[in-house]
PDB file of C-alpha atoms in Angstrom:
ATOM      1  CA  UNK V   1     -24.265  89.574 -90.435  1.00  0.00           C
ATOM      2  CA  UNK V   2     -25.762  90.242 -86.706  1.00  0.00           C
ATOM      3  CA  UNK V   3     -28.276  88.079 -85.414  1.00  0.00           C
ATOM      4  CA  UNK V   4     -30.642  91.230 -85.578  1.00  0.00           C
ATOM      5  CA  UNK V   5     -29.695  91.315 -89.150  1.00  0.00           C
ATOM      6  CA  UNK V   6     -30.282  87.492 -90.060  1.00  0.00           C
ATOM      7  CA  UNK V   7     -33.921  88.336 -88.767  1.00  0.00           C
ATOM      8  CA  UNK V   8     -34.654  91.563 -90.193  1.00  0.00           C
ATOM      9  CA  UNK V   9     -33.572  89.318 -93.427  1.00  0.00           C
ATOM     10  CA  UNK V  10     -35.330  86.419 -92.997  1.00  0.00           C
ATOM     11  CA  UNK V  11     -38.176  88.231 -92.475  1.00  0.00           C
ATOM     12  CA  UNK V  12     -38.169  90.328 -95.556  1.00  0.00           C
ATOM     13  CA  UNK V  13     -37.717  87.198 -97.740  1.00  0.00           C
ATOM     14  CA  UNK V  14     -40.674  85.343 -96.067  1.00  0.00           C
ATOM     15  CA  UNK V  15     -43.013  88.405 -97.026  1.00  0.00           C
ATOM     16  CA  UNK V  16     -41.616  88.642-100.271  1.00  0.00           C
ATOM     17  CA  UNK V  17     -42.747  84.445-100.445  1.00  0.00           C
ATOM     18  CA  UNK V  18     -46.350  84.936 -99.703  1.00  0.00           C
ATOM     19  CA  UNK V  19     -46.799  88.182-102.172  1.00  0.00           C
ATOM     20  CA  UNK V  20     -46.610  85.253-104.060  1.00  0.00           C
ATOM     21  CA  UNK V  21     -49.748  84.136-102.944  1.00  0.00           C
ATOM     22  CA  UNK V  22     -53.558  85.565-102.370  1.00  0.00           C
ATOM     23  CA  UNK V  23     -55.048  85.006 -98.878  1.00  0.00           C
ATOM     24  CA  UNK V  24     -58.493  83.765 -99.042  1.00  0.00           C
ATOM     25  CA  UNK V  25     -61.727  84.128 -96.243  1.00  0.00           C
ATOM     26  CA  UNK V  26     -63.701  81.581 -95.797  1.00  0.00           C
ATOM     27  CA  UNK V  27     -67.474  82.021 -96.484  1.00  0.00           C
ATOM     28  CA  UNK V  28     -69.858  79.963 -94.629  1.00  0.00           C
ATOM     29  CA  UNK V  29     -73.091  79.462 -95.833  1.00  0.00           C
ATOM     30  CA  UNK V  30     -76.245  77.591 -94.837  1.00  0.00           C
ATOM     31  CA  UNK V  31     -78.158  75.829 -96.971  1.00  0.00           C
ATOM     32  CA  UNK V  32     -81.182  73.485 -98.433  1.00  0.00           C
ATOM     33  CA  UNK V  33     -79.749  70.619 -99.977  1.00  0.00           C
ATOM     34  CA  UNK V  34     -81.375  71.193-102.892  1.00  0.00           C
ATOM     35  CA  UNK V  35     -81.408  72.894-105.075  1.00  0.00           C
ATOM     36  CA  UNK V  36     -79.729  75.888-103.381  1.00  0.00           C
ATOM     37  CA  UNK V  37     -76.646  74.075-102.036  1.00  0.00           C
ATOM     38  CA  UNK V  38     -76.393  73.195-105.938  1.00  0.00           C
ATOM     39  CA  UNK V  39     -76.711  76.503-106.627  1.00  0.00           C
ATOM     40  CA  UNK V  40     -73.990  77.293-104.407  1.00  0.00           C
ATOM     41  CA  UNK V  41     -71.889  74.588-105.987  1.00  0.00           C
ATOM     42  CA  UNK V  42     -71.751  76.137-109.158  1.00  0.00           C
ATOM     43  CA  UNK V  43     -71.031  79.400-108.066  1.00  0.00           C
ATOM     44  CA  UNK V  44     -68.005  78.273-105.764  1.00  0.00           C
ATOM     45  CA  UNK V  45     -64.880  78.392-108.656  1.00  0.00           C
ATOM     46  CA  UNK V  46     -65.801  82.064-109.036  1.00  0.00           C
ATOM     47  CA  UNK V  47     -66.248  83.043-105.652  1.00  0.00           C
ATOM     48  CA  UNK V  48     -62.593  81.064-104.985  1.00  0.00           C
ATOM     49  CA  UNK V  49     -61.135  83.504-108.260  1.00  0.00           C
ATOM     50  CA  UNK V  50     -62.748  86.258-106.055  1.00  0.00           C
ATOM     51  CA  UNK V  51     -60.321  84.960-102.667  1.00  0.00           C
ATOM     52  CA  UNK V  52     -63.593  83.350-101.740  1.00  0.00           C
ATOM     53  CA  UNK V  53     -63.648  79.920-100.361  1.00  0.00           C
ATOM     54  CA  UNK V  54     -67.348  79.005 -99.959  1.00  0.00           C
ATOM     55  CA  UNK V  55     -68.259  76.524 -97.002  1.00  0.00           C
ATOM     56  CA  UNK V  56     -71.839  75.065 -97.566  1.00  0.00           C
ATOM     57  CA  UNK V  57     -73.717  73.704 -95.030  1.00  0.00           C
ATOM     58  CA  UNK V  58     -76.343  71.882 -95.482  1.00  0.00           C
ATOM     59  CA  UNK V  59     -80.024  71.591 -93.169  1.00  0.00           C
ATOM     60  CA  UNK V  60     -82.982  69.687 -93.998  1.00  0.00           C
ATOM     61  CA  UNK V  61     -85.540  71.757 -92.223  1.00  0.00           C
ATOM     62  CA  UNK V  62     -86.014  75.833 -91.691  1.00  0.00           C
ATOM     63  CA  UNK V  63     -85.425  76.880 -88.186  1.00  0.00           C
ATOM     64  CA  UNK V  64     -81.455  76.216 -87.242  1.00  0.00           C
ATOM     65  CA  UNK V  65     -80.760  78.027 -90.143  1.00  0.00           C
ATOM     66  CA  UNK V  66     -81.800  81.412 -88.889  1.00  0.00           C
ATOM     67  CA  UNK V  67     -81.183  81.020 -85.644  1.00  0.00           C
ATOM     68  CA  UNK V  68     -77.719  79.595 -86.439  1.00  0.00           C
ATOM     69  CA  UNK V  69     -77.234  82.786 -88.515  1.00  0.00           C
ATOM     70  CA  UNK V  70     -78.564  85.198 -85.421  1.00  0.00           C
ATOM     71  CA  UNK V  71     -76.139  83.175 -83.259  1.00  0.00           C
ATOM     72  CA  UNK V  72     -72.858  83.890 -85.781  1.00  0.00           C
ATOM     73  CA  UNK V  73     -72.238  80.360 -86.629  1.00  0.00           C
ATOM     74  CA  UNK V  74     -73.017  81.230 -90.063  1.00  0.00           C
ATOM     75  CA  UNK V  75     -71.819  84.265 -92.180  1.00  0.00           C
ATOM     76  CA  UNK V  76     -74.930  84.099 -94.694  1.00  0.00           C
ATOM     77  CA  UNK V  77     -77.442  81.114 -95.189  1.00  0.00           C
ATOM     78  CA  UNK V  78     -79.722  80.969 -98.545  1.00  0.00           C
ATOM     79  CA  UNK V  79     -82.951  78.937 -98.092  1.00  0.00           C
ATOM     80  CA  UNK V  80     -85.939  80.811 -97.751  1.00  0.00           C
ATOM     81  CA  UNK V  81     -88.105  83.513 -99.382  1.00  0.00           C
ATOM     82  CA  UNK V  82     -88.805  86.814 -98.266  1.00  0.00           C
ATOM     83  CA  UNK V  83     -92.120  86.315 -96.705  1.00  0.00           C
ATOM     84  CA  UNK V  84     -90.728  83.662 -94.792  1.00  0.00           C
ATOM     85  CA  UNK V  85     -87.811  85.699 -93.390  1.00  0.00           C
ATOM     86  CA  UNK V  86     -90.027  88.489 -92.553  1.00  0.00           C
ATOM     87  CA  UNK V  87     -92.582  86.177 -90.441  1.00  0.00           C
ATOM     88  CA  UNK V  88     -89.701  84.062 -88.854  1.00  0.00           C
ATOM     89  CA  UNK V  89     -87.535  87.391 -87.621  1.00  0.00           C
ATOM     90  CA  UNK V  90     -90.476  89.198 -86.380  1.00  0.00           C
ATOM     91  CA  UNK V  91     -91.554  86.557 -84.370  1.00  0.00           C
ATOM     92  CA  UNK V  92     -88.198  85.789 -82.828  1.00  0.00           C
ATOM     93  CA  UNK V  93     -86.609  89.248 -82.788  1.00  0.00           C
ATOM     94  CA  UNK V  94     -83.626  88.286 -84.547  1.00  0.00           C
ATOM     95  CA  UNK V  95     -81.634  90.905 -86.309  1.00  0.00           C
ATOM     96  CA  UNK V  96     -81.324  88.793 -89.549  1.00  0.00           C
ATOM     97  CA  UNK V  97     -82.438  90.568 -93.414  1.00  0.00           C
ATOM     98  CA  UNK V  98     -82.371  89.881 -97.068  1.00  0.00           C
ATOM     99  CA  UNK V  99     -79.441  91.529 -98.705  1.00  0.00           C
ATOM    100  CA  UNK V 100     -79.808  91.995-102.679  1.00  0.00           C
ATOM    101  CA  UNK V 101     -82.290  90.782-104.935  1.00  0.00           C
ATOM    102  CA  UNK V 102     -84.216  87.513-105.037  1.00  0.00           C
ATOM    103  CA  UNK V 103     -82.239  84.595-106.722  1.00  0.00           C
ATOM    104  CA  UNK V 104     -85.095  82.234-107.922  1.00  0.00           C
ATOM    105  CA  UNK V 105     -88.606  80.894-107.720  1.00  0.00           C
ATOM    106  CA  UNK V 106     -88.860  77.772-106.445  1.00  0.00           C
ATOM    107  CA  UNK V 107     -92.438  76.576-107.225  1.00  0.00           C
ATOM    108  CA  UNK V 108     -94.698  75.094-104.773  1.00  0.00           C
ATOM    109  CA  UNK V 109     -96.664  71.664-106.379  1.00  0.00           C
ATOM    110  CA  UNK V 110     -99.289  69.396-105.699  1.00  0.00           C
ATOM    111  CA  UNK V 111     -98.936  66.098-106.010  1.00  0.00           C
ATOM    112  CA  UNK V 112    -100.955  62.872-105.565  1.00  0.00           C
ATOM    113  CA  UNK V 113    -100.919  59.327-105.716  1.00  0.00           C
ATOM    114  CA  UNK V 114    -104.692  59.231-106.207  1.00  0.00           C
ATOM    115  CA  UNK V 115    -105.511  61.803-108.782  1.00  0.00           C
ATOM    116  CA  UNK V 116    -104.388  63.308-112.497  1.00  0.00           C
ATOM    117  CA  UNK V 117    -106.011  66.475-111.342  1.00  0.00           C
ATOM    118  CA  UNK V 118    -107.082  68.922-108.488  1.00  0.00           C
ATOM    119  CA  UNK V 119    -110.994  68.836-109.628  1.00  0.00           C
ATOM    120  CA  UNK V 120    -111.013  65.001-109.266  1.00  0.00           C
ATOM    121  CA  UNK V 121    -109.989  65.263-105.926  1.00  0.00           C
ATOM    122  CA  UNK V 122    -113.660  63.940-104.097  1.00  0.00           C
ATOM    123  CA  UNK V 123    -115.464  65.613-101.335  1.00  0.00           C
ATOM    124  CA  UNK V 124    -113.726  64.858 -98.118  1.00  0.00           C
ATOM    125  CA  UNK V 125    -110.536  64.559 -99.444  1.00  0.00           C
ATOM    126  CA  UNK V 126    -107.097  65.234 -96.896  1.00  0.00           C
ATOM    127  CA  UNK V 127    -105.166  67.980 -98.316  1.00  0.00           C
ATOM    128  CA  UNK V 128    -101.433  67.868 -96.674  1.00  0.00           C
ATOM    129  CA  UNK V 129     -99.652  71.574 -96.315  1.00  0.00           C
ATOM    130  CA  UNK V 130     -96.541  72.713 -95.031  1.00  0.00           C
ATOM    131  CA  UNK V 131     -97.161  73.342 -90.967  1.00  0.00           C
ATOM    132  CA  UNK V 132     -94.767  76.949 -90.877  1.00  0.00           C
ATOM    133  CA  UNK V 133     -97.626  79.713 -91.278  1.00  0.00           C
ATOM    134  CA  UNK V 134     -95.723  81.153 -94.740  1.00  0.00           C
ATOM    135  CA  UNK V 135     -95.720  77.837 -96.763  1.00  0.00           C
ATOM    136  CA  UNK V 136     -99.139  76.926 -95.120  1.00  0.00           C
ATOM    137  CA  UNK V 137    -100.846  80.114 -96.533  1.00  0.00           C
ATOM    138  CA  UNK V 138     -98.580  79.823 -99.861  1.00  0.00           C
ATOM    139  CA  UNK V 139    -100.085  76.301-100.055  1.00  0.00           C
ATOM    140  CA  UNK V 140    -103.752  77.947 -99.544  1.00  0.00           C
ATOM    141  CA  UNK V 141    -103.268  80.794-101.994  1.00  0.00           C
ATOM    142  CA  UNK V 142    -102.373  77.901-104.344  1.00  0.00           C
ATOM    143  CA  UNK V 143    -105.456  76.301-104.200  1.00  0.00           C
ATOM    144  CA  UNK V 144    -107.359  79.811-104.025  1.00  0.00           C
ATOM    145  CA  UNK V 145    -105.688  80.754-107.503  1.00  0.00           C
ATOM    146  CA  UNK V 146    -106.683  76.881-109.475  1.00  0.00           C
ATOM    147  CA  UNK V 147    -110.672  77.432-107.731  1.00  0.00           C
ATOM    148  CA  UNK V 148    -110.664  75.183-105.463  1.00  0.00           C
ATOM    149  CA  UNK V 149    -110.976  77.611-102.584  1.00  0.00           C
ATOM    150  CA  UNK V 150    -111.742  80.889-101.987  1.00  0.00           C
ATOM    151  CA  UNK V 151    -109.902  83.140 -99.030  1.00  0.00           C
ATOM    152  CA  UNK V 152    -111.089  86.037 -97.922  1.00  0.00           C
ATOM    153  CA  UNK V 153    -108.441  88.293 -98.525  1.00  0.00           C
ATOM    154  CA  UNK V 154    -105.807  85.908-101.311  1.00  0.00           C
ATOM    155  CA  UNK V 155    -103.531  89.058-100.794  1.00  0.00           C
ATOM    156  CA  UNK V 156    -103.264  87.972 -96.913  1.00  0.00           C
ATOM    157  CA  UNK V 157     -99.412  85.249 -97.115  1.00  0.00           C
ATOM    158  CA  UNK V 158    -100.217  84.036 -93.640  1.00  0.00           C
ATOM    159  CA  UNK V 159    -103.664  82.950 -94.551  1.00  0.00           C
ATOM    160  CA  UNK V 160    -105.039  79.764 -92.391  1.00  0.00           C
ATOM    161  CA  UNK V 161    -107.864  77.534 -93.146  1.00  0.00           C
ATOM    162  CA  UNK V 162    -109.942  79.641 -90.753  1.00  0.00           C
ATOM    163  CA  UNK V 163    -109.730  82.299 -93.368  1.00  0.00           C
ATOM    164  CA  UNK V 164    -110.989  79.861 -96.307  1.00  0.00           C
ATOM    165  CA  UNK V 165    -114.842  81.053 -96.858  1.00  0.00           C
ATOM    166  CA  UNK V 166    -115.731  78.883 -99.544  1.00  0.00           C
ATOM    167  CA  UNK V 167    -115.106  75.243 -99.780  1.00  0.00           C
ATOM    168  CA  UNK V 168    -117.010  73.212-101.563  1.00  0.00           C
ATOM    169  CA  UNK V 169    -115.455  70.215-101.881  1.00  0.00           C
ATOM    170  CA  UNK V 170    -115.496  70.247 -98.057  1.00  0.00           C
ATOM    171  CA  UNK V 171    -111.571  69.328 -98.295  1.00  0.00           C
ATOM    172  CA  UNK V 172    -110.080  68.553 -94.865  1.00  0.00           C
ATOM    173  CA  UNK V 173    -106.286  70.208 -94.310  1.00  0.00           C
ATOM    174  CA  UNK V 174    -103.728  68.318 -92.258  1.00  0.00           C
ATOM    175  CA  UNK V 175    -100.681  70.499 -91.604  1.00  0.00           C
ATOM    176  CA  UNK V 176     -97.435  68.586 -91.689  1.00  0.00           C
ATOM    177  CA  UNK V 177     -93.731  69.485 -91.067  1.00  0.00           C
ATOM    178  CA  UNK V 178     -92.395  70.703 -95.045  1.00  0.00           C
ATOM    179  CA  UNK V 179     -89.248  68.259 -94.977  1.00  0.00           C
ATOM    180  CA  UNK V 180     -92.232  65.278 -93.799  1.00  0.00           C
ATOM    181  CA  UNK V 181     -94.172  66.169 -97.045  1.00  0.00           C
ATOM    182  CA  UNK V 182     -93.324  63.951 -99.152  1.00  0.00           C
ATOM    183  CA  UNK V 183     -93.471  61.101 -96.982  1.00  0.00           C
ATOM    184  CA  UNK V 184     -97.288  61.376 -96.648  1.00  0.00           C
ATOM    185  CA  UNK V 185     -98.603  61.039-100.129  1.00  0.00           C
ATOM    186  CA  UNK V 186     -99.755  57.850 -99.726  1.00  0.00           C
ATOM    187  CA  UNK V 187    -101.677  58.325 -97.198  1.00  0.00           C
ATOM    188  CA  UNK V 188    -103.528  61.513 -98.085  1.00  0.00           C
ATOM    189  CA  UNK V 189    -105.824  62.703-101.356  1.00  0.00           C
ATOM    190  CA  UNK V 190    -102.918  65.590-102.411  1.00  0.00           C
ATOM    191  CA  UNK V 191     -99.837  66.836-100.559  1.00  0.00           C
ATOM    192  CA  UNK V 192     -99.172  70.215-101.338  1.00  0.00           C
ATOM    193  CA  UNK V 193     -94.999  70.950-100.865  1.00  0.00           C
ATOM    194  CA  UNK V 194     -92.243  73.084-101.358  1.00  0.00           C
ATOM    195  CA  UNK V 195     -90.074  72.410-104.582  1.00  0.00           C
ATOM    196  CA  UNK V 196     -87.005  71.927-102.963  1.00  0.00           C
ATOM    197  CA  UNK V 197     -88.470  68.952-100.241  1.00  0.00           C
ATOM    198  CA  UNK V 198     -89.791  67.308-103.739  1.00  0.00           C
ATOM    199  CA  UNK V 199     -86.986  66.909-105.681  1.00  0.00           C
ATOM    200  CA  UNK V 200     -84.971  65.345-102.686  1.00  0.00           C
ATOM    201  CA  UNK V 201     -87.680  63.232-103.017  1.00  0.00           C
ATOM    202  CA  UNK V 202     -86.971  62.699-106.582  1.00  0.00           C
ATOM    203  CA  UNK V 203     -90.780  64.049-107.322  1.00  0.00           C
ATOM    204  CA  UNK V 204     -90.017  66.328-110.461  1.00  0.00           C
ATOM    205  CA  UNK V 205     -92.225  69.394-110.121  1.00  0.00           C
ATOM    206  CA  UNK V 206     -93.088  69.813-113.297  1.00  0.00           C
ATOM    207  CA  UNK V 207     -93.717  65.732-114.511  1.00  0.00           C
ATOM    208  CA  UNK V 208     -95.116  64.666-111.401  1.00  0.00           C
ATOM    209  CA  UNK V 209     -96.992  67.383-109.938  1.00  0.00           C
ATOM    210  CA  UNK V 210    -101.275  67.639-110.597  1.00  0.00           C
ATOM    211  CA  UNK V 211    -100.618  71.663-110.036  1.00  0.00           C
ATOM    212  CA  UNK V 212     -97.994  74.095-109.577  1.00  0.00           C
ATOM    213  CA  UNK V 213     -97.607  77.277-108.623  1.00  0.00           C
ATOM    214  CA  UNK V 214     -97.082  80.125-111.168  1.00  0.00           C
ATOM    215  CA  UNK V 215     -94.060  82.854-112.101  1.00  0.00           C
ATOM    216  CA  UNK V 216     -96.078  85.809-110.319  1.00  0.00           C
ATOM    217  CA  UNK V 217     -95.150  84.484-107.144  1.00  0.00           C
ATOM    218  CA  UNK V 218     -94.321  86.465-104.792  1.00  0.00           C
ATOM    219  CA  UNK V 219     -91.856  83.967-102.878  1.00  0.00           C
ATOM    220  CA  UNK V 220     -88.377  84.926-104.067  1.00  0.00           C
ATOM    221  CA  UNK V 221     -85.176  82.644-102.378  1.00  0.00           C
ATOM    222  CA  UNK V 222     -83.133  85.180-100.772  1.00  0.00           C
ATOM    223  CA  UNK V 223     -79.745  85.584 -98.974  1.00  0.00           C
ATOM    224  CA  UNK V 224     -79.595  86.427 -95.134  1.00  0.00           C
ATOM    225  CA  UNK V 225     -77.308  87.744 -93.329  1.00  0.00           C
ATOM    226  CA  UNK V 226     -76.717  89.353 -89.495  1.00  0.00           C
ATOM    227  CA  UNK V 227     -78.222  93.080 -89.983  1.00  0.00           C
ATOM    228  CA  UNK V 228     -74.229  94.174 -88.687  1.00  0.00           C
ATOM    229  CA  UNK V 229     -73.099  92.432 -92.337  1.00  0.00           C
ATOM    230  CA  UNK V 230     -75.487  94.230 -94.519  1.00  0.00           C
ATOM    231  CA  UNK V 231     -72.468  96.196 -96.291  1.00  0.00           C
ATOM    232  CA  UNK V 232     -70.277  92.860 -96.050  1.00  0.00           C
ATOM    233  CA  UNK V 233     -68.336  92.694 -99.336  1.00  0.00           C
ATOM    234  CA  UNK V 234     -67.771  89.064 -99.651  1.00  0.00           C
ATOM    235  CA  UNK V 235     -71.723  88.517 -99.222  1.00  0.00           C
ATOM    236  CA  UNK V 236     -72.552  90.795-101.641  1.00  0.00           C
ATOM    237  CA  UNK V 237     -69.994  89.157-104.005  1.00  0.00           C
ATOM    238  CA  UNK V 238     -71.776  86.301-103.206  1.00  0.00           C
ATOM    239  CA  UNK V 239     -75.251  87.578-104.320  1.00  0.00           C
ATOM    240  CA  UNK V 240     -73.666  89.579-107.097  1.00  0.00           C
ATOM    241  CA  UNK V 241     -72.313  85.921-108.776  1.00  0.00           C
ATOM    242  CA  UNK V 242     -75.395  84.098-108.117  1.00  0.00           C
ATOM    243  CA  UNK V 243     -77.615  86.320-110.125  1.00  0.00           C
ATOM    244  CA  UNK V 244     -75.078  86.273-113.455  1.00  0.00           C
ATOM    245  CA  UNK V 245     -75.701  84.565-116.880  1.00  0.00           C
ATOM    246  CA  UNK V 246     -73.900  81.563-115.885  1.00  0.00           C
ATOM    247  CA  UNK V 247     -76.038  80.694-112.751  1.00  0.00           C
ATOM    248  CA  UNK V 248     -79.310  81.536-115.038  1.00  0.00           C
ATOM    249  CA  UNK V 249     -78.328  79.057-117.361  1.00  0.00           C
ATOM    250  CA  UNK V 250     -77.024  76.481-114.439  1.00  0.00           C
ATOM    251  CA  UNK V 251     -80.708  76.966-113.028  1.00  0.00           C
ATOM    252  CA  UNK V 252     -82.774  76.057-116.016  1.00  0.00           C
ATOM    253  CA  UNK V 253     -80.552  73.456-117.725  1.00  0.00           C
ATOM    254  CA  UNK V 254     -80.552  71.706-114.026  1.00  0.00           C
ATOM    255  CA  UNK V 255     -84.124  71.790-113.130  1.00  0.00           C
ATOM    256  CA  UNK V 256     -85.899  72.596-116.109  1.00  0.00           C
ATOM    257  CA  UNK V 257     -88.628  75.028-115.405  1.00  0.00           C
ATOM    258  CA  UNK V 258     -88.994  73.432-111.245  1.00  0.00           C
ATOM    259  CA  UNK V 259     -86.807  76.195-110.256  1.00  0.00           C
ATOM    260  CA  UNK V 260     -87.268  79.290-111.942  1.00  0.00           C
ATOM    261  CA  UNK V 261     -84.495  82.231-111.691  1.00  0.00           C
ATOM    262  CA  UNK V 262     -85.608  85.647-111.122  1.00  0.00           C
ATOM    263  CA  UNK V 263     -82.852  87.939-112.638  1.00  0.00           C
TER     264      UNK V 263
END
């Protein structure tokens, strides 16, 4: 046999080897600890029976992961609701969007070493909300909806404390990084913060919060991606597995009503 031969030959068997094998992309995905790299966690065995191998990375706040998703260093990131996304892009002209449907609700609570309840809270009393404009006026519309404020237009998502018109508790509002939240209960009359910041915390929504948000919310989790990846397959795999049966019943065995699927 020729040298040219030998090749050609050793070659052909090497192909034939790896038809033995499926060749899988790598998926990398930014994250909240909790609960959506959980989330993520569970879905990873059938993503990887898809040719999917799903990289999680994980951020504790919420601005490197859009704008490490605008830069390309991430192929999808799943963190933040709609409203959010919408404020956050506009205001940075980033090409980033929601692909599919919203995953889950997660709640946002009060909570409060001082007080079993928001009308106990005296006049005067420090009121902690997240500091990003979407949580901040989520926060607000929270309080709106129980009676302990009243905005002028509760439709408005980006509402401020300059658009609260009634007040009678006189409540004072201290805007604090989400991720700090938790931190500050001590030293404030109720902290108002994002489900996911709480139960790093080990604050369980539902037990240990005075008030929670309802299921009408309009602040869905979402996945993001670059607007070039809209059509991506593997993301839409990806969004396709996390709203099946299997997730739903991950979600409310896990976190038991503090994290509420939509699907």
């Amino acid at each position: 046999m020729s040298n040219l031969s030998k090749k050609l030959f050793t070659t052909l068997v090497a192909f034939s080897l790896l038809g033995n094998y499926s060749f899988s992309k790598t998926l990398k995905v930014g994250a909240s600890p909790v609960p959506h790299a959980e989330i993520l966690e569970a879905v990873k065995p059938q993503l990887k029976e898809k040719g999917i191998d799903l990289e999680i990375i994980e951020f504790n706040e919420y601005v490197t992961p859009n704008l490490a998703l605008a830069d390309g260093d991430l192929d999808a990131n799943f963190f933040q609701h709609t409203p959010y996304l919408e404020k956050f892009k506009t205001e940075r002209n980033l090409k980033i969007s929601q692909i599919g449907e919203g995953i889950f609700i997660s709640p946002i609570a009060v909570f409060s070493d001082k007080y079993k309840s928001l009308e106990e809270v005296k006049k005067g009393g420090v009121v902690a909300i997240p500091s990003d404009p979407t949580n901040g006026g989520r926060a607000l519309l929270l309080l709106h909806n129980k009676g302990i404020i009243t905005l002028k237009d509760p439709t408005d998502l980006s509402a401020t404390e300059f658009d609260i018109i009634k007040n009678p508790k006189k409540l004072k509002f201290k805007s604090i990084e989400a991720p700090q939240l938790p931190r500050v209960i001590k030293d404030v009359d109720v902290a108002i913060i994002n489900c996911n910041y709480a139960l790093q915390a080990n604050l369980d929504p539902i037990k240990d919060s005075i008030a929670i948000e309802g299921a009408e919310s309009p602040y869905a989790n979402i996945v993001a991606v670059r607007d070039e990846n809209l059509n991506d397959a593997d993301v839409k795999v990806l969004v396709d597995e996390l709203r099946t049966e299997n997730i739903k019943k991950f979600i409310n065995e896990q976190y038991k009503g503090s994290v509420i699927a939509t699907f």
